[in-house]
CSV table of C-alpha atoms in Angstrom, one decimal:
chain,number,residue,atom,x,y,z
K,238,UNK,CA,-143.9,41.6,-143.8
K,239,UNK,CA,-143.8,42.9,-140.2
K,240,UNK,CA,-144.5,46.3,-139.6
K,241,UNK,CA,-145.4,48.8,-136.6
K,242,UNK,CA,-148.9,49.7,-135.9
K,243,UNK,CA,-149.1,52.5,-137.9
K,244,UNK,CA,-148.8,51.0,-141.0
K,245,UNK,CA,-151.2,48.3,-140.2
K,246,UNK,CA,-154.0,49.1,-142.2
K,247,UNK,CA,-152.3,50.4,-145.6
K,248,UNK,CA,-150.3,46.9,-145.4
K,249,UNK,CA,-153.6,45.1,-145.5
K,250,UNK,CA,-154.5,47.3,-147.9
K,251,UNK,CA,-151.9,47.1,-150.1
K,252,UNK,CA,-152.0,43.1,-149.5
K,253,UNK,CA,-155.2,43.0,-151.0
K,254,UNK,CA,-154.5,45.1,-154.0
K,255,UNK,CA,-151.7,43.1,-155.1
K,256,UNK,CA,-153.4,39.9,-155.2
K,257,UNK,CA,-155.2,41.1,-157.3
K,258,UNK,CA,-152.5,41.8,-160.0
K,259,UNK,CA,-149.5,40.1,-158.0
K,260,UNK,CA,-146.0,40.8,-159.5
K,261,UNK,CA,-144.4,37.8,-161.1
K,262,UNK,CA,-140.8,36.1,-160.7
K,263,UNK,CA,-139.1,35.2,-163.8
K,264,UNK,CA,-140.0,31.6,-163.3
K,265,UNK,CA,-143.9,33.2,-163.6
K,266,UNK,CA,-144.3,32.3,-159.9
K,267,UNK,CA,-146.7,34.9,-158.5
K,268,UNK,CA,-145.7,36.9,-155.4
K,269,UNK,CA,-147.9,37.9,-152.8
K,270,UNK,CA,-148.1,40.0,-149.7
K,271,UNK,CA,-148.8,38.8,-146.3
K,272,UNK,CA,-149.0,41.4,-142.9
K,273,UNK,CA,-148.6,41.0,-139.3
K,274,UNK,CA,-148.6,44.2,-137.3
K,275,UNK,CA,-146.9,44.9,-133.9
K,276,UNK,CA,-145.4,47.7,-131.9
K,277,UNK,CA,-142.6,48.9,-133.2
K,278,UNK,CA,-140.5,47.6,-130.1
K,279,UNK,CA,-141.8,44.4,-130.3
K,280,UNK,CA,-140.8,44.0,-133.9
K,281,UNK,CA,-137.3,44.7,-132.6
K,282,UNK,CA,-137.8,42.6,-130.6
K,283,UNK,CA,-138.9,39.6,-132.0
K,284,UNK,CA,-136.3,40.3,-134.9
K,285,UNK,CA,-133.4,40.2,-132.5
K,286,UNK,CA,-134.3,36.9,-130.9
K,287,UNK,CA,-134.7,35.2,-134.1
K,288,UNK,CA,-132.2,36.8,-135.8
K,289,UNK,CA,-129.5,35.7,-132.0
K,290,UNK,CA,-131.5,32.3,-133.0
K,291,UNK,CA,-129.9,31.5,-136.5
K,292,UNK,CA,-126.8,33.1,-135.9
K,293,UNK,CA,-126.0,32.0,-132.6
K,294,UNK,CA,-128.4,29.0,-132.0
K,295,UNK,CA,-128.6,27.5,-134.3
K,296,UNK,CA,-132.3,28.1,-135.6
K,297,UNK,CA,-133.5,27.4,-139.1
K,298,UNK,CA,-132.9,30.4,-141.7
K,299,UNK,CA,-135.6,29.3,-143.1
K,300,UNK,CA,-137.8,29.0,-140.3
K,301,UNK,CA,-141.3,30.5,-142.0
K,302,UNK,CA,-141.8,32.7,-139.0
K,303,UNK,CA,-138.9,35.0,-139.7
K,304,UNK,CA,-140.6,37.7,-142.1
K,305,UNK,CA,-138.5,38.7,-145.1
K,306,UNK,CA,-139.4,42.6,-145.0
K,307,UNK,CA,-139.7,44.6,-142.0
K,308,UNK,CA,-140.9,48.2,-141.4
K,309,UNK,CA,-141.1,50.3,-137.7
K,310,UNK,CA,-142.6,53.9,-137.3
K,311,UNK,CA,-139.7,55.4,-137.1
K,312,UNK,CA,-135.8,56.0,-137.7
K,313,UNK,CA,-135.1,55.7,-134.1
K,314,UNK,CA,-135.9,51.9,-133.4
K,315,UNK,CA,-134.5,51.4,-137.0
K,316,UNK,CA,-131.1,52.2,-135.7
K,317,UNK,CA,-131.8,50.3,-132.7
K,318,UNK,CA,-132.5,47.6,-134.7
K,319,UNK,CA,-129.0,48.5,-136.7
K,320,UNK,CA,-127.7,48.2,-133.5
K,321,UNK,CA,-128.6,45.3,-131.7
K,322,UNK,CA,-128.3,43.1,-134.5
K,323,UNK,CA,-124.8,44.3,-135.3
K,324,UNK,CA,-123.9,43.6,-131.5
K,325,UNK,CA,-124.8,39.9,-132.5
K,326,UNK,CA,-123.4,40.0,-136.3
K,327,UNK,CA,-120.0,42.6,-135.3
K,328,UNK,CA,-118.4,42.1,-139.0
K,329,UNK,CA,-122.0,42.2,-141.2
K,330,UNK,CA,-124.6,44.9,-141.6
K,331,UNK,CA,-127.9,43.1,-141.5
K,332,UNK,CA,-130.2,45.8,-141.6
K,333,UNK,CA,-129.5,48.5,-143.9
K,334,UNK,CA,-128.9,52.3,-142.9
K,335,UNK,CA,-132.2,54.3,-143.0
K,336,UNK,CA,-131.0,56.1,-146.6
K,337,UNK,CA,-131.1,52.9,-148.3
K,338,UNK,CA,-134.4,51.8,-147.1
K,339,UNK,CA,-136.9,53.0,-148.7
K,340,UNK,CA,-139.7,55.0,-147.6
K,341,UNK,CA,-143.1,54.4,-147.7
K,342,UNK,CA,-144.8,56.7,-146.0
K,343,UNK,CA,-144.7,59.5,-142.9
K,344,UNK,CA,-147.1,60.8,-140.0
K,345,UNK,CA,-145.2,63.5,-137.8
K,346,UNK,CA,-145.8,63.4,-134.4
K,347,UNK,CA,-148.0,65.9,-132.4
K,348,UNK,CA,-150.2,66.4,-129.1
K,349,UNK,CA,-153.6,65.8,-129.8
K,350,UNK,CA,-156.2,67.6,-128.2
K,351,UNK,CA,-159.4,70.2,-127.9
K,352,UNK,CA,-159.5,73.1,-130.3
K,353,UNK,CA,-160.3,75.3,-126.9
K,354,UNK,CA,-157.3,73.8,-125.0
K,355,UNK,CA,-155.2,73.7,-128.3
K,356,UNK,CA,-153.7,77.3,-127.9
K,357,UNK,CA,-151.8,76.7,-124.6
K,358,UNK,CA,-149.9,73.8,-126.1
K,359,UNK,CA,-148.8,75.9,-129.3
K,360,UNK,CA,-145.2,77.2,-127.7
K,361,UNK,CA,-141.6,76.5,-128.4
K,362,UNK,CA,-141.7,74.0,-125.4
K,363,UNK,CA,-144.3,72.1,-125.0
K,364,UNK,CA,-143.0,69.2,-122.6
K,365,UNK,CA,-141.4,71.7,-120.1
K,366,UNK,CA,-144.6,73.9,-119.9
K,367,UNK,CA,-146.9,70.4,-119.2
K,368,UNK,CA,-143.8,70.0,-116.2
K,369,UNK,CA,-144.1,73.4,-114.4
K,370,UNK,CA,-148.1,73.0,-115.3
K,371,UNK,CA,-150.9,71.7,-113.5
K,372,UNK,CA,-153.9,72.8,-115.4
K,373,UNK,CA,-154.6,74.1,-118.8
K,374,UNK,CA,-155.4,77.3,-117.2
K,375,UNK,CA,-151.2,77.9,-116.5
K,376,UNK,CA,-150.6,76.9,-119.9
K,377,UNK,CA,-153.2,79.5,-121.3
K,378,UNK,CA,-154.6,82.6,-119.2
K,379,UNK,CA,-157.7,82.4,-120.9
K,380,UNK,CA,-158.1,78.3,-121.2
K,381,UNK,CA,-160.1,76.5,-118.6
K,382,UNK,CA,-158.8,75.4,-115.3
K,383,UNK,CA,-158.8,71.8,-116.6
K,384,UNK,CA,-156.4,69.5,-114.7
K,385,UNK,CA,-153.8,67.9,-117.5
K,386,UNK,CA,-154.1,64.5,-118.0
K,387,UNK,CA,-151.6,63.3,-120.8
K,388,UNK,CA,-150.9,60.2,-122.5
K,389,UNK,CA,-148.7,58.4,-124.9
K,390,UNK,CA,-148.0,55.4,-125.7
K,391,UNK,CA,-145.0,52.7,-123.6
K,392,UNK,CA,-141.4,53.5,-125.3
K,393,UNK,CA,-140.5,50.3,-124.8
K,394,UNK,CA,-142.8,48.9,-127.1
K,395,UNK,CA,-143.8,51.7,-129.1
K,396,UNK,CA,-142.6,54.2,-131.4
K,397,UNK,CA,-144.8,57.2,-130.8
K,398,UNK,CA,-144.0,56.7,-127.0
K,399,UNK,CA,-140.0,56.3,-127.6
K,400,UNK,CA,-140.1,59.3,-130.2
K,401,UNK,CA,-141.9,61.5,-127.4
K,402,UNK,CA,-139.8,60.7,-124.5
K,403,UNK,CA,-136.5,61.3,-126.7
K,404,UNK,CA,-138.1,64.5,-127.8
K,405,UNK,CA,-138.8,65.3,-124.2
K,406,UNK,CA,-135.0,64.5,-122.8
K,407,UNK,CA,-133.6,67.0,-125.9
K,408,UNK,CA,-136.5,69.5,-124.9
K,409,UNK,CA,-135.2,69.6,-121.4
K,410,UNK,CA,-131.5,69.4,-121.9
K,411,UNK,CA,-131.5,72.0,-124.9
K,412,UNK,CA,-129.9,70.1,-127.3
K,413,UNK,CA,-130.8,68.2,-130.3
K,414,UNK,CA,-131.2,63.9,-129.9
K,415,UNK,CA,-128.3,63.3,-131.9
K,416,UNK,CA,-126.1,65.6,-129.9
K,417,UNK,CA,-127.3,63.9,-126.5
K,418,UNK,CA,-124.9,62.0,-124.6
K,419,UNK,CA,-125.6,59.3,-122.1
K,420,UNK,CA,-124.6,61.7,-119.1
K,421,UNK,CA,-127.5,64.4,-120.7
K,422,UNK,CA,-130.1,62.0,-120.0
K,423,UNK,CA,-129.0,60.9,-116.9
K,424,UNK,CA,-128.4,64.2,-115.6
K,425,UNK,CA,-132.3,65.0,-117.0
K,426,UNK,CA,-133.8,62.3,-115.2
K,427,UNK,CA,-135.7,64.8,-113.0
K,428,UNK,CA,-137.4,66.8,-115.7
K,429,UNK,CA,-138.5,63.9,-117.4
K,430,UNK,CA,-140.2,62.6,-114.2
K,431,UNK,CA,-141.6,65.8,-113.9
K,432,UNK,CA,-143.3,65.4,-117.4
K,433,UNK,CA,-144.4,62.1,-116.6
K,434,UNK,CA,-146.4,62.4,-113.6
K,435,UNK,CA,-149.2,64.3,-115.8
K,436,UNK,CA,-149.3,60.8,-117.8
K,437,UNK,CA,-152.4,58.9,-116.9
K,438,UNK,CA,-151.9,56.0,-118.6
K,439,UNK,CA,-149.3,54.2,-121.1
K,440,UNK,CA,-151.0,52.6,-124.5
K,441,UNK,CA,-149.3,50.5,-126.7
K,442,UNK,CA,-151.0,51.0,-129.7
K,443,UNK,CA,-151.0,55.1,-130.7
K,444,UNK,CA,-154.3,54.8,-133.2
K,445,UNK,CA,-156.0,52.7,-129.8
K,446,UNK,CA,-154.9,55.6,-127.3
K,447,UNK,CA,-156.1,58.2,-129.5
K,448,UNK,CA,-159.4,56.4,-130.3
K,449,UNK,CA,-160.1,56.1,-126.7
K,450,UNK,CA,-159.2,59.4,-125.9
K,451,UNK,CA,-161.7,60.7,-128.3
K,452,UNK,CA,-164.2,58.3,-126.7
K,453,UNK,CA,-163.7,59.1,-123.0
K,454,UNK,CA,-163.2,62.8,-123.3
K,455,UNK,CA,-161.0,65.6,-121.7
K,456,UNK,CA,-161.2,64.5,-118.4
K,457,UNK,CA,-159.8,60.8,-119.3
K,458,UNK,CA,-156.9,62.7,-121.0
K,459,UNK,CA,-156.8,66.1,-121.9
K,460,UNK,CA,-153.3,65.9,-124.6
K,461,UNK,CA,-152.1,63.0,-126.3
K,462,UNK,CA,-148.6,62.5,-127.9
K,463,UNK,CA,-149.7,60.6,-131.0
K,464,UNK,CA,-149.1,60.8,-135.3
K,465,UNK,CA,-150.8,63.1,-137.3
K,466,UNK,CA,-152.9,60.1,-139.4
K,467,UNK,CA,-154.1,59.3,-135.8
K,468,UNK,CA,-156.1,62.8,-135.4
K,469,UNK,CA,-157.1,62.5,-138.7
K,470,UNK,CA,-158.2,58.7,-138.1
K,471,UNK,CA,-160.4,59.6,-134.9
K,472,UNK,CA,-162.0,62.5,-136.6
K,473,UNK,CA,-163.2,60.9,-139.9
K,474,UNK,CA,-165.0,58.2,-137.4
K,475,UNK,CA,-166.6,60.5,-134.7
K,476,UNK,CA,-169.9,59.8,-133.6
K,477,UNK,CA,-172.4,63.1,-133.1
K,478,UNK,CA,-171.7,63.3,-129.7
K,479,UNK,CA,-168.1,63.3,-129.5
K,480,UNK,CA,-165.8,66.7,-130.0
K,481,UNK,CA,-163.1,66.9,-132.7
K,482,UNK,CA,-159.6,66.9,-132.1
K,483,UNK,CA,-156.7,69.0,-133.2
K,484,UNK,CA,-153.4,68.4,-133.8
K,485,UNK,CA,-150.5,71.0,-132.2
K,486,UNK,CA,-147.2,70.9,-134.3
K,487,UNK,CA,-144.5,71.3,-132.0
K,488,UNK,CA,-141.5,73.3,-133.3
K,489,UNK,CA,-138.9,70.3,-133.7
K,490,UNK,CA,-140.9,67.2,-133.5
K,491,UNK,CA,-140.1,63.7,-135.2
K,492,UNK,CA,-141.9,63.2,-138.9
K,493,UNK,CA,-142.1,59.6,-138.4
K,494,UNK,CA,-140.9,57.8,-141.9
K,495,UNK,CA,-142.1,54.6,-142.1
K,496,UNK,CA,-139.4,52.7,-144.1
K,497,UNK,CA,-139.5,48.9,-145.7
K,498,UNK,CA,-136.7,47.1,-144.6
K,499,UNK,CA,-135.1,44.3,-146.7
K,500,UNK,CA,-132.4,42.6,-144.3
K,501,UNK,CA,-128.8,41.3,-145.9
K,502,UNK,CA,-129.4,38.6,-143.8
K,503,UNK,CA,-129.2,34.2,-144.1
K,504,UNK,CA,-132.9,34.3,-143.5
K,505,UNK,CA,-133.7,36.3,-146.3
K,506,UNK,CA,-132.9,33.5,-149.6
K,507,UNK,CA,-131.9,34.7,-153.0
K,508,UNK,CA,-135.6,34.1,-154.3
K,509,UNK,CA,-137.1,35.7,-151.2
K,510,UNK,CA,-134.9,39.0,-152.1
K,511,UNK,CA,-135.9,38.7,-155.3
K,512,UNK,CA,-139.5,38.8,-154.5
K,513,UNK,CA,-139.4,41.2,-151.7
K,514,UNK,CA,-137.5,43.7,-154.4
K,515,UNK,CA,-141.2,43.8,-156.8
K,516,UNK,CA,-143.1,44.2,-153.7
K,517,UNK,CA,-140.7,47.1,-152.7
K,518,UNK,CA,-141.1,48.9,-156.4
K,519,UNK,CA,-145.3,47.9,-156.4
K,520,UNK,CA,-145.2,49.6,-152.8
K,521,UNK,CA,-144.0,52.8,-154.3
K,522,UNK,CA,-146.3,52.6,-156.8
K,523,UNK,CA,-149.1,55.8,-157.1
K,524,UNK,CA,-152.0,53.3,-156.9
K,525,UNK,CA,-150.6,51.6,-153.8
K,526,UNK,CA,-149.1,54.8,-152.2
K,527,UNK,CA,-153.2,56.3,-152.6
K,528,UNK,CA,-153.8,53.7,-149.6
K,529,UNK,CA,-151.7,55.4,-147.7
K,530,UNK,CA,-153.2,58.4,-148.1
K,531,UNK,CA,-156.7,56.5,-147.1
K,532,UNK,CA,-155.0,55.7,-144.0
K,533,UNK,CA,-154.1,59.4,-142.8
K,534,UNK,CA,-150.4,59.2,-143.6
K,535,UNK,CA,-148.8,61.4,-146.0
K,536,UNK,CA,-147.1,59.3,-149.3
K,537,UNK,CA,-143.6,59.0,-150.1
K,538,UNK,CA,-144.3,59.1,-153.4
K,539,UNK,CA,-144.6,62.9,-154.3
K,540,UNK,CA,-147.0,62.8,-156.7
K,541,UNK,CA,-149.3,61.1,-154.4
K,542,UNK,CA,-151.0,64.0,-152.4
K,543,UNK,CA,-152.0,63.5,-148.9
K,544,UNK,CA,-155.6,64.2,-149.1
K,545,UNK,CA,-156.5,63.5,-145.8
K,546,UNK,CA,-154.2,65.5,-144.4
K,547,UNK,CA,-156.6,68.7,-143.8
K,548,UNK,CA,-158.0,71.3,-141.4
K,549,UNK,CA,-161.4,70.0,-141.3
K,550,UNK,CA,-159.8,66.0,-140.1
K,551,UNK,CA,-157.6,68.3,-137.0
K,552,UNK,CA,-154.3,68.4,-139.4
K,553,UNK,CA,-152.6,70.7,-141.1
K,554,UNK,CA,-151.2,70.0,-144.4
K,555,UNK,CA,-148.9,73.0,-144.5
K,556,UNK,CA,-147.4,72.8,-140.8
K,557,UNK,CA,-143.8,73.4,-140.3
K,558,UNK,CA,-141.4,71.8,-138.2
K,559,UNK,CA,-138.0,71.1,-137.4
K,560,UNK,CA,-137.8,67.3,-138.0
K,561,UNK,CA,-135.7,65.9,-135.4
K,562,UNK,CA,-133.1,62.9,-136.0
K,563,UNK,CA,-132.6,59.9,-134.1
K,564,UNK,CA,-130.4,59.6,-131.1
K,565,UNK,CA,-127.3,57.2,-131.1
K,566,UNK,CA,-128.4,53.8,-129.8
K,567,UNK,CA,-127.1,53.7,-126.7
K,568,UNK,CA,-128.4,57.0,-125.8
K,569,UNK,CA,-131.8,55.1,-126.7
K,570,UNK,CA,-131.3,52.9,-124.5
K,571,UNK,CA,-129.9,54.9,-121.4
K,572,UNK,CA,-133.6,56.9,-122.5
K,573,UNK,CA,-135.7,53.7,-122.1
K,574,UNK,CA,-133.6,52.9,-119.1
K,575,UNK,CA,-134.4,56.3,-117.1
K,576,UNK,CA,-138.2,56.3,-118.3
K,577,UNK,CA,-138.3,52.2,-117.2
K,578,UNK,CA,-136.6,52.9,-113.5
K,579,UNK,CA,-137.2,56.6,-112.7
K,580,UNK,CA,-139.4,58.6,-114.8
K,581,UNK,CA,-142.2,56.2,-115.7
K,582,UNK,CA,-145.6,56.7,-113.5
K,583,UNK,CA,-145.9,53.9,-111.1
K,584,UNK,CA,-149.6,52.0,-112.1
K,585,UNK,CA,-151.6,50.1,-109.3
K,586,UNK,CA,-153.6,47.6,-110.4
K,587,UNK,CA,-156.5,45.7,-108.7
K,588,UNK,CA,-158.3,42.8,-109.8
K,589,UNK,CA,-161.6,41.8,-108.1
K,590,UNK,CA,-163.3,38.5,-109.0
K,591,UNK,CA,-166.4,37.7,-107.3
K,592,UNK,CA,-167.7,34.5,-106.6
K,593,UNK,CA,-170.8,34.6,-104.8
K,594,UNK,CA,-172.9,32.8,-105.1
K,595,UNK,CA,-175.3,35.4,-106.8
K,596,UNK,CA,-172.7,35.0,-109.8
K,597,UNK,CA,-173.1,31.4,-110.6
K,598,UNK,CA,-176.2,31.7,-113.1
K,599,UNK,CA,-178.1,28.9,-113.5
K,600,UNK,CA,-175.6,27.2,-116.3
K,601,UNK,CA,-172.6,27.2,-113.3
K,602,UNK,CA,-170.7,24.5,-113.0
K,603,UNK,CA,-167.6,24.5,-110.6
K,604,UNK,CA,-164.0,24.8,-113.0
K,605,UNK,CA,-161.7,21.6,-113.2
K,606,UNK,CA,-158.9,21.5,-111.7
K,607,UNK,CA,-156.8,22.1,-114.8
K,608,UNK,CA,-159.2,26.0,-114.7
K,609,UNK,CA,-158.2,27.2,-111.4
K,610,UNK,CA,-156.2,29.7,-110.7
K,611,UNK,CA,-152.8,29.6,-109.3
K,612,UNK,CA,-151.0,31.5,-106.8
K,613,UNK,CA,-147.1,31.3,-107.3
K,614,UNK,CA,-145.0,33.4,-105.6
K,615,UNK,CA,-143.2,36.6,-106.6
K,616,UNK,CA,-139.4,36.3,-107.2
K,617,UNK,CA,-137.3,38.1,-104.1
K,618,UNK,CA,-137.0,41.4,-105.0
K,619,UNK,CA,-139.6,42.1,-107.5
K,620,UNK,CA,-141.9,44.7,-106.7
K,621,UNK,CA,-145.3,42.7,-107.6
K,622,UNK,CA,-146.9,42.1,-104.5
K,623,UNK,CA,-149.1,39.3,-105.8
K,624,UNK,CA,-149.2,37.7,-109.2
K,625,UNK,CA,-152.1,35.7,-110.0
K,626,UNK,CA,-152.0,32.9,-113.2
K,627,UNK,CA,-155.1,32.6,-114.4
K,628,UNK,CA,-155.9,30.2,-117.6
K,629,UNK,CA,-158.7,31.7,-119.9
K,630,UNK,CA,-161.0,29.0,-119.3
K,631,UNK,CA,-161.6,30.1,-115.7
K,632,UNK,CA,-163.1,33.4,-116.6
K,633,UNK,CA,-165.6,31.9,-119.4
């Protein structure tokens, strides 16, 4: 199984549990659970080109690499995956519609931050406020005059960060993502940008950004976009000296279902559906769906409560919000188009390697040849100005 970061840890979880008691085909063959995690982009991603691979390549279907049940963070890059796959596959439906894949589990998306700078960020519209806003001071009259410094994760790679920048285009252009057409968001362009230039950075793991947003403090970033088991994540594992965060609900926000995906597909075999049906029905289960609630999320089974889910981790177990619905996919796309060429904050990055002698130590020895680094050169028109290939053996 393949899943988005935020499932990560109640996959491994659940992993473990069931080999412990593993579901058995009629044949008595045992069947186990194995996770990988990614971003939920990349899973796209690397289910498209294997999936363009057997049905257009020529690639084995059953090539053990290709995972038989899939799950991202979200509806949106599940009907992006819908999408892309039925561009390849025009008369098949690989991947299911959300309603027939079943949930597992749910974190809503909201801005983490400070309890003092919490109460400026608590408004009908969040996004536009941070554009027309400098300082938390502007978003509050009687918050500090701390300069915003806001972070989510890469869209292109990540759920949380597509789900916030969609939620950003509807915020500006007053409507709601699935009403959006391709003209909205490039007529919105601007506002976005305008958003973006408070973001300090671009993560692409939401539990990592909020982690190290909690360990560098306010003045590393100020307000994250991230899910609700990521506040309560950082706060159950604060040291002394670091301040709890709270989670802001905005109005309409996404609630992030987490949904197993069984793909109709040639590289999923009869026995391999089979299978991957008792996982799905042991996933559901109340003892698994209880390690979802260990992880922060809230269960989709409802008589599984979310007992983490509470004031004293940052969350709010009774918060209401409009939950927003995904986009059409090639509005998606025009929205990870405008954030990749026009809205996204430009980075600048330096890297300094010193080789003094001072450096050498007195186990040195100069690198091979097959360590050094090489110096290609940038293709025309890119916009690196130097790109340095460095094998790993060279920094050791």
């Amino acid at each position: 199984m393949l899943v988005g970061s935020a499932l990560k840890g109640f996959c491994q979880s659940a992993a473990a549990a069931i080999a412990k008691d593993p579901p058995q085909l009629p044949d008595r063959t045992p069947v186990l659970l194995r996770c990988r995690s990614a971003g939920s982009g990349d899973v796209v991603q690397q289910i498209e080109d294997q999936a363009r691979g057997v049905l257009q390549g020529g690639g084995a279907a059953d090539d053990p690499r290709i995972p038989t049940l899939l799950s991202v963070d979200g509806e949106i890059y599940l009907e992006l995956l819908r999408h892309r796959l039925q561009r390849l596959a025009p008369t098949r439906e690989l991947i299911p519609l959300p309603a027939d894949a079943p949930a597992l589990a749910s974190s809503p998306m909201v801005l983490m931050t400070t309890p003092e700078l919490a109460k400026g960020l608590n408004r009908p519209d969040p996004f536009t406020a941070l554009a027309r806003s400098s300082d938390h001071h502007q978003l509050d009259p009687s918050g500090p005059f701390q300069p915003i410094r806001f972070v989510h994760t890469a869209p292109t790679r990540s759920n949380s960060g597509l789900q916030t920048v969609v939620a950003m285009v509807a915020e500006a252009s007053g409507k709601r993502p699935e009403q959006l057409t391709v003209a909205d968001v490039r007529a919105h362009a601007d506002q976005l940008a305008a958003i973006e230039r408070h973001v300090t950075r671009y993560g692409s793991s939401t539990d990592e950004l909020a982690r190290a947003m909690q360990r560098n403090g306010v003045f590393w970033a100020s307000v994250g976009a991230v899910y609700e088991s990521s506040v309560v994540g950082v706060n159950s594992r604060r040291g002394p000296d670091q301040e709890a965060m709270k989670a802001v609900y905005p109005r309409a926000i996404y609630a992030s279902t987490m949904r197993v995906i069984l793909p109709n597909a040639p590289w999923v075999s009869a026995k391999e559906k089979q299978a991957a049906l008792l996982l799905i029905e042991r996933l559901q289960q109340p003892a698994i769906q209880q390690l979802a609630a260990a992880e922060g999320l809230r269960p989709a089974n409802p008589a599984v409560p979310a007992s983490r889910v509470t004031p004293a981790l940052g969350a709010d177990p009774g918060a209401v919000y409009d939950s927003l619905r995904a986009p059409k996919p090639e509005v998606v796309e025009a929205i990870i188009q405008v954030w990749r060429d026009l809205a996204k904050k430009p980075s600048r990055v330096a890297l300094v390697v010193d080789s003094s002698g001072s450096m050498k130590g007195k186990n040195w020895r100069p690198p091979s040849a097959a360590c050094r680094p090489t110096w290609p050169r940038s293709a025309p028109g890119t916009r690196l100005d130097c790109l340095i290939s460095m094998p790993a053996c060279a920094l050791q």
